[in-house]
Amino acid sequence: MSGAAASCMACDLTSGKQPLPGGVIHRSRFWTVEHCIGPLGVGTLILKPLRHVTRFAELTADEAAEFGPLLHYVAQALMAELSPDQTYVTEWSHAGWEPGHIHFVVQPAWDSQRKQYARPGPAMQMDMFTANVTPDQDEVAAFCDKIRTRFEANPPDSTQRKRAVQQ
């Protein structure tokens, strides 16, 4: 991984310096797909550049070109596996007010979550962080195995991608 910061949790998870529950789901030329380590629920995935980047505008043209199709594939895969009512995509890039390794949270959401959280979207994510209920690691690992199998059987760069994700 190039451009890693001295103390970057995202880089440490990607490089294996810190344990990553569920392991790497998919790694492309420029991006990695991993399960979120925070309290955003089983099935919440992270899409982040392999290179340490703190601003979206700093992506190379190649990184940016790969981003859109991979993000689309991740959202399709979550829809196929979990059938959420919505899939949130949010960029996180600050630790406090310091720029951090950008990463995109791809979170399945269900209308039934309104019983626990007053507001949807990023407000729900913040409420989930406040509640700080982390998912069961065995459930995370099982989900990662299942979604990894989908990625391996039908890689995001496959010409059969759309048809395979919908199966």
mmCIF file of C-alpha atoms in Angstrom, residues 44-153:
data_model
loop_
_atom_site.group_PDB
_atom_site.id
_atom_site.type_symbol
_atom_site.label_atom_id
_atom_site.label_comp_id
_atom_site.label_asym_id
_atom_site.label_seq_id
_atom_site.Cartn_x
_atom_site.Cartn_y
_atom_site.Cartn_z
ATOM 1 C CA THR A 44 -22.164 -2.318 6.224
ATOM 2 C CA LEU A 45 -19.224 -2.282 3.868
ATOM 3 C CA ILE A 46 -16.318 0.094 3.422
ATOM 4 C CA LEU A 47 -14.869 0.996 0.044
ATOM 5 C CA LYS A 48 -11.532 2.755 0.407
ATOM 6 C CA PRO A 49 -8.518 3.503 -1.745
ATOM 7 C CA LEU A 50 -5.499 1.315 -1.153
ATOM 8 C CA ARG A 51 -3.333 4.409 -1.291
ATOM 9 C CA HIS A 52 -3.534 6.780 1.672
ATOM 10 C CA VAL A 53 -5.710 9.614 0.338
ATOM 11 C CA THR A 54 -7.370 12.274 2.495
ATOM 12 C CA ARG A 55 -9.409 14.121 -0.125
ATOM 13 C CA PHE A 56 -11.537 12.801 -2.977
ATOM 14 C CA ALA A 57 -10.000 15.437 -5.248
ATOM 15 C CA GLU A 58 -6.590 13.808 -4.667
ATOM 16 C CA LEU A 59 -7.572 10.562 -6.384
ATOM 17 C CA THR A 60 -5.707 9.803 -9.568
ATOM 18 C CA ALA A 61 -7.687 9.549 -12.779
ATOM 19 C CA ASP A 62 -7.305 5.747 -12.664
ATOM 20 C CA GLU A 63 -8.515 5.551 -9.034
ATOM 21 C CA ALA A 64 -11.508 7.741 -9.860
ATOM 22 C CA ALA A 65 -12.362 5.725 -12.975
ATOM 23 C CA GLU A 66 -12.417 2.484 -11.001
ATOM 24 C CA PHE A 67 -14.426 3.970 -8.127
ATOM 25 C CA GLY A 68 -17.855 4.433 -9.734
ATOM 26 C CA PRO A 69 -18.278 0.960 -11.210
ATOM 27 C CA LEU A 70 -16.948 -0.702 -8.038
ATOM 28 C CA LEU A 71 -19.244 1.347 -5.790
ATOM 29 C CA HIS A 72 -22.172 0.420 -8.034
ATOM 30 C CA TYR A 73 -21.246 -3.262 -7.821
ATOM 31 C CA VAL A 74 -20.982 -3.119 -4.010
ATOM 32 C CA ALA A 75 -24.441 -1.518 -3.753
ATOM 33 C CA GLN A 76 -25.897 -4.122 -6.128
ATOM 34 C CA ALA A 77 -24.303 -6.958 -4.167
ATOM 35 C CA LEU A 78 -25.771 -5.657 -0.885
ATOM 36 C CA MET A 79 -29.180 -5.358 -2.521
ATOM 37 C CA ALA A 80 -28.967 -8.938 -3.802
ATOM 38 C CA GLU A 81 -27.763 -10.367 -0.470
ATOM 39 C CA LEU A 82 -29.854 -8.394 2.020
ATOM 40 C CA SER A 83 -32.762 -6.731 0.159
ATOM 41 C CA PRO A 84 -32.576 -3.493 2.160
ATOM 42 C CA ASP A 85 -35.171 -0.758 1.665
ATOM 43 C CA GLN A 86 -32.315 1.646 0.876
ATOM 44 C CA THR A 87 -28.546 1.632 0.635
ATOM 45 C CA TYR A 88 -26.752 4.665 2.030
ATOM 46 C CA VAL A 89 -23.428 5.762 0.573
ATOM 47 C CA THR A 90 -21.513 8.283 2.651
ATOM 48 C CA GLU A 91 -17.950 9.518 2.520
ATOM 49 C CA TRP A 92 -16.058 9.689 5.799
ATOM 50 C CA SER A 93 -12.764 11.514 5.815
ATOM 51 C CA HIS A 94 -12.216 13.253 9.130
ATOM 52 C CA ALA A 95 -10.932 12.142 12.509
ATOM 53 C CA GLY A 96 -11.935 15.074 14.625
ATOM 54 C CA TRP A 97 -11.278 17.950 12.260
ATOM 55 C CA GLU A 98 -8.140 16.344 10.852
ATOM 56 C CA PRO A 99 -8.326 14.913 7.324
ATOM 57 C CA GLY A 100 -8.140 11.130 7.438
ATOM 58 C CA HIS A 101 -8.012 8.295 4.929
ATOM 59 C CA ILE A 102 -11.183 8.683 2.864
ATOM 60 C CA HIS A 103 -13.570 5.780 2.874
ATOM 61 C CA PHE A 104 -17.072 5.258 1.639
ATOM 62 C CA VAL A 105 -19.579 3.582 3.902
ATOM 63 C CA VAL A 106 -22.082 1.492 1.952
ATOM 64 C CA GLN A 107 -24.799 0.730 4.480
ATOM 65 C CA PRO A 108 -27.988 -1.267 4.011
ATOM 66 C CA ALA A 109 -30.965 0.356 5.742
ATOM 67 C CA TRP A 110 -34.457 -0.850 6.459
ATOM 68 C CA ASP A 111 -37.606 1.147 7.152
ATOM 69 C CA SER A 112 -38.006 -0.849 10.373
ATOM 70 C CA GLN A 113 -34.947 0.961 11.777
ATOM 71 C CA ARG A 114 -37.160 3.995 12.391
ATOM 72 C CA LYS A 115 -38.258 2.217 15.580
ATOM 73 C CA GLN A 116 -34.712 2.685 16.940
ATOM 74 C CA TYR A 117 -33.527 5.832 15.169
ATOM 75 C CA ALA A 118 -35.488 9.036 14.667
ATOM 76 C CA ARG A 119 -33.785 10.104 11.447
ATOM 77 C CA PRO A 120 -32.465 8.242 8.393
ATOM 78 C CA GLY A 121 -29.212 8.570 6.479
ATOM 79 C CA PRO A 122 -26.149 10.194 8.030
ATOM 80 C CA ALA A 123 -28.199 11.166 11.102
ATOM 81 C CA MET A 124 -28.932 7.485 11.703
ATOM 82 C CA GLN A 125 -25.234 6.687 11.295
ATOM 83 C CA MET A 126 -24.343 9.285 13.923
ATOM 84 C CA ASP A 127 -27.027 7.895 16.256
ATOM 85 C CA MET A 128 -25.602 4.409 15.729
ATOM 86 C CA PHE A 129 -22.146 5.679 16.704
ATOM 87 C CA THR A 130 -23.625 7.286 19.806
ATOM 88 C CA ALA A 131 -25.353 4.007 20.756
ATOM 89 C CA ASN A 132 -22.033 2.220 20.045
ATOM 90 C CA VAL A 133 -23.491 -1.269 19.638
ATOM 91 C CA THR A 134 -21.004 -3.233 17.580
ATOM 92 C CA PRO A 135 -22.195 -6.245 15.623
ATOM 93 C CA ASP A 136 -21.395 -9.794 16.651
ATOM 94 C CA GLN A 137 -18.033 -10.699 15.082
ATOM 95 C CA ASP A 138 -19.217 -14.194 14.124
ATOM 96 C CA GLU A 139 -22.138 -12.649 12.221
ATOM 97 C CA VAL A 140 -19.755 -10.220 10.520
ATOM 98 C CA ALA A 141 -17.445 -13.085 9.518
ATOM 99 C CA ALA A 142 -20.350 -15.152 8.176
ATOM 100 C CA PHE A 143 -21.650 -12.223 6.151
ATOM 101 C CA CYS A 144 -18.164 -11.504 4.787
ATOM 102 C CA ASP A 145 -17.770 -15.136 3.712
ATOM 103 C CA LYS A 146 -21.106 -14.983 1.909
ATOM 104 C CA ILE A 147 -20.497 -11.677 0.116
ATOM 105 C CA ARG A 148 -16.873 -12.621 -0.675
ATOM 106 C CA THR A 149 -18.167 -15.743 -2.429
ATOM 107 C CA ARG A 150 -20.359 -13.508 -4.603
ATOM 108 C CA PHE A 151 -17.383 -11.278 -5.467
ATOM 109 C CA GLU A 152 -15.167 -14.270 -6.261
ATOM 110 C CA ALA A 153 -17.789 -16.011 -8.403
#
